Coordinates of N, CA and C in Angstrom, one line a residue:
X940 N 0.8 -1.2 0.0 CA 0.0 0.0 0.0 C 0.9 1.2 0.0
X941 N 0.6 2.2 -0.9 CA 1.4 3.4 -1.0 C 1.1 4.4 0.0
X942 N 2.1 5.0 0.6 CA 1.9 6.1 1.6 C 1.7 7.4 0.8
X943 N 0.6 8.1 1.1 CA 0.3 9.3 0.3 C 0.8 10.6 0.9
X944 N 1.8 10.5 1.9 CA 2.3 11.7 2.5 C 3.3 12.3 1.5
X945 N 3.3 13.7 1.5 CA 4.2 14.4 0.6 C 5.7 14.1 1.0
X946 N 6.5 14.1 0.0 CA 7.9 13.8 0.2 C 8.7 15.0 0.6
X947 N 8.3 16.2 0.3 CA 9.2 17.3 0.6 C 8.3 18.6 0.9
X948 N 9.0 19.6 1.5 CA 8.3 20.8 1.8 C 7.8 21.5 0.5
X949 N 8.5 21.4 -0.6 CA 8.0 22.0 -1.8 C 6.8 21.3 -2.3
X950 N 6.7 20.0 -2.1 CA 5.5 19.3 -2.6 C 4.3 19.7 -1.7
X951 N 4.5 19.9 -0.4 CA 3.5 20.3 0.5 C 3.0 21.7 0.1
X952 N 3.9 22.6 -0.2 CA 3.5 24.0 -0.6 C 2.8 23.9 -1.9
X953 N 3.2 23.1 -2.8 CA 2.5 22.9 -4.1 C 1.1 22.5 -3.9
X954 N 0.9 21.5 -3.1 CA -0.4 20.9 -2.8 C -1.3 22.0 -2.2
X955 N -0.8 22.8 -1.2 CA -1.5 23.9 -0.6 C -1.9 25.0 -1.6
X956 N -1.0 25.3 -2.5 CA -1.3 26.3 -3.5 C -2.4 25.8 -4.4
X957 N -2.3 24.6 -4.8 CA -3.4 24.0 -5.7 C -4.7 24.0 -4.9
X958 N -4.7 23.7 -3.7 CA -6.0 23.7 -2.9 C -6.5 25.1 -2.8
X959 N -5.7 26.1 -2.5 CA -6.1 27.5 -2.4 C -6.6 28.0 -3.7
X960 N -6.0 27.6 -4.8 CA -6.4 28.1 -6.1 C -7.8 27.5 -6.4
X961 N -8.0 26.2 -6.0 CA -9.3 25.6 -6.2 C -10.4 26.2 -5.4
X962 N -10.1 26.5 -4.1 CA -11.1 27.2 -3.3 C -11.4 28.6 -3.8
X963 N -10.4 29.3 -4.3 CA -10.7 30.6 -4.8 C -11.6 30.6 -6.0
X964 N -11.4 29.6 -6.9 CA -12.2 29.4 -8.1 C -13.6 29.0 -7.7
X965 N -13.8 28.2 -6.7 CA -15.1 27.9 -6.2 C -15.9 29.1 -5.6
X966 N -15.2 29.9 -4.9 CA -15.8 31.1 -4.3 C -16.1 32.1 -5.4
X967 N -15.3 32.2 -6.4 CA -15.5 33.2 -7.5 C -16.8 32.7 -8.2
X968 N -16.9 31.4 -8.5 CA -18.1 30.9 -9.2 C -19.3 31.1 -8.3
X969 N -19.2 30.8 -7.0 CA -20.3 31.0 -6.1 C -20.8 32.5 -6.2
X970 N -19.9 33.4 -6.2 CA -20.2 34.8 -6.3 C -20.8 35.2 -7.6
X971 N -20.2 34.7 -8.7 CA -20.7 35.0 -10.0 C -22.1 34.5 -10.3
X972 N -22.5 33.3 -9.7 CA -23.8 32.8 -9.8 C -24.8 33.5 -9.0
X973 N -24.4 34.4 -8.1 CA -25.3 35.2 -7.3 C -25.7 34.5 -6.0
X974 N -25.0 33.4 -5.6 CA -25.4 32.7 -4.4 C -24.9 33.4 -3.2
X975 N -24.0 34.3 -3.3 CA -23.5 35.0 -2.1 C -24.6 35.8 -1.5
X976 N -25.3 36.6 -2.3 CA -26.4 37.5 -1.7 C -27.5 36.6 -1.1
X977 N -27.8 35.5 -1.8 CA -28.8 34.6 -1.3 C -28.4 34.0 0.1
X978 N -27.1 33.6 0.2 CA -26.6 33.1 1.4 C -26.6 34.1 2.5
X979 N -26.2 35.3 2.2 CA -26.2 36.4 3.2 C -27.6 36.7 3.7
X980 N -28.5 36.6 2.8 CA -29.9 36.9 3.2 C -30.4 35.8 4.2
X981 N -29.9 34.6 4.1 CA -30.4 33.5 4.9 C -29.8 33.6 6.3
X982 N -28.7 34.3 6.5 CA -28.1 34.4 7.8 C -29.0 35.1 8.8
X983 N -29.1 34.6 10.0 CA -29.9 35.2 11.0 C -29.1 35.7 12.1
X984 N -29.7 36.5 13.0 CA -28.9 37.0 14.2 C -28.4 35.9 15.0
X985 N -29.2 34.7 15.0 CA -28.7 33.6 15.8 C -27.4 33.0 15.3
X986 N -27.2 33.1 14.1 CA -26.0 32.5 13.5 C -24.7 33.4 13.6
X987 N -25.0 34.7 13.8 CA -23.8 35.7 13.9 C -22.8 35.3 15.0
X988 N -23.2 35.0 16.2 CA -22.2 34.6 17.2 C -21.5 33.3 16.9
X989 N -22.2 32.4 16.2 CA -21.6 31.1 15.8 C -20.5 31.3 14.8
X990 N -20.7 32.3 14.0 CA -19.7 32.6 12.9 C -18.5 33.5 13.5
X991 N -18.6 33.8 14.7 CA -17.5 34.6 15.3 C -17.6 36.1 15.1
X992 N -18.7 36.6 14.7 CA -18.9 38.0 14.5 C -19.8 38.5 15.7
X993 N -19.3 39.5 16.3 CA -20.0 40.1 17.4 C -21.3 40.8 17.0
X994 N -22.4 40.6 17.6 CA -23.7 41.3 17.3 C -23.6 42.7 17.8
X995 N -22.7 43.0 18.7 CA -22.6 44.3 19.3 C -21.7 45.3 18.5
X996 N -21.5 45.1 17.2 CA -20.6 45.9 16.5 C -21.1 47.4 16.5
X997 N -20.2 48.2 16.9 CA -20.5 49.7 17.0 C -19.8 50.4 15.9
X998 N -20.5 51.2 15.2 CA -19.9 52.0 14.1 C -19.5 53.4 14.6
X999 N -18.4 53.9 14.2 CA -17.9 55.2 14.7 C -18.3 56.3 13.7

């Protein structure tokens, strides 16, 4: 059975770069298709603390 661990640091960095590029492409397509606004509309005040955003945001 082959071990799927990367052999070197450069291989790890390459894999991470490929993963980041893929995620950015997915996010761009998500935004282009208009799902971002739909998703944001579905967020409720109950979800805000779970997402790590304080509901007590004060604007200056």
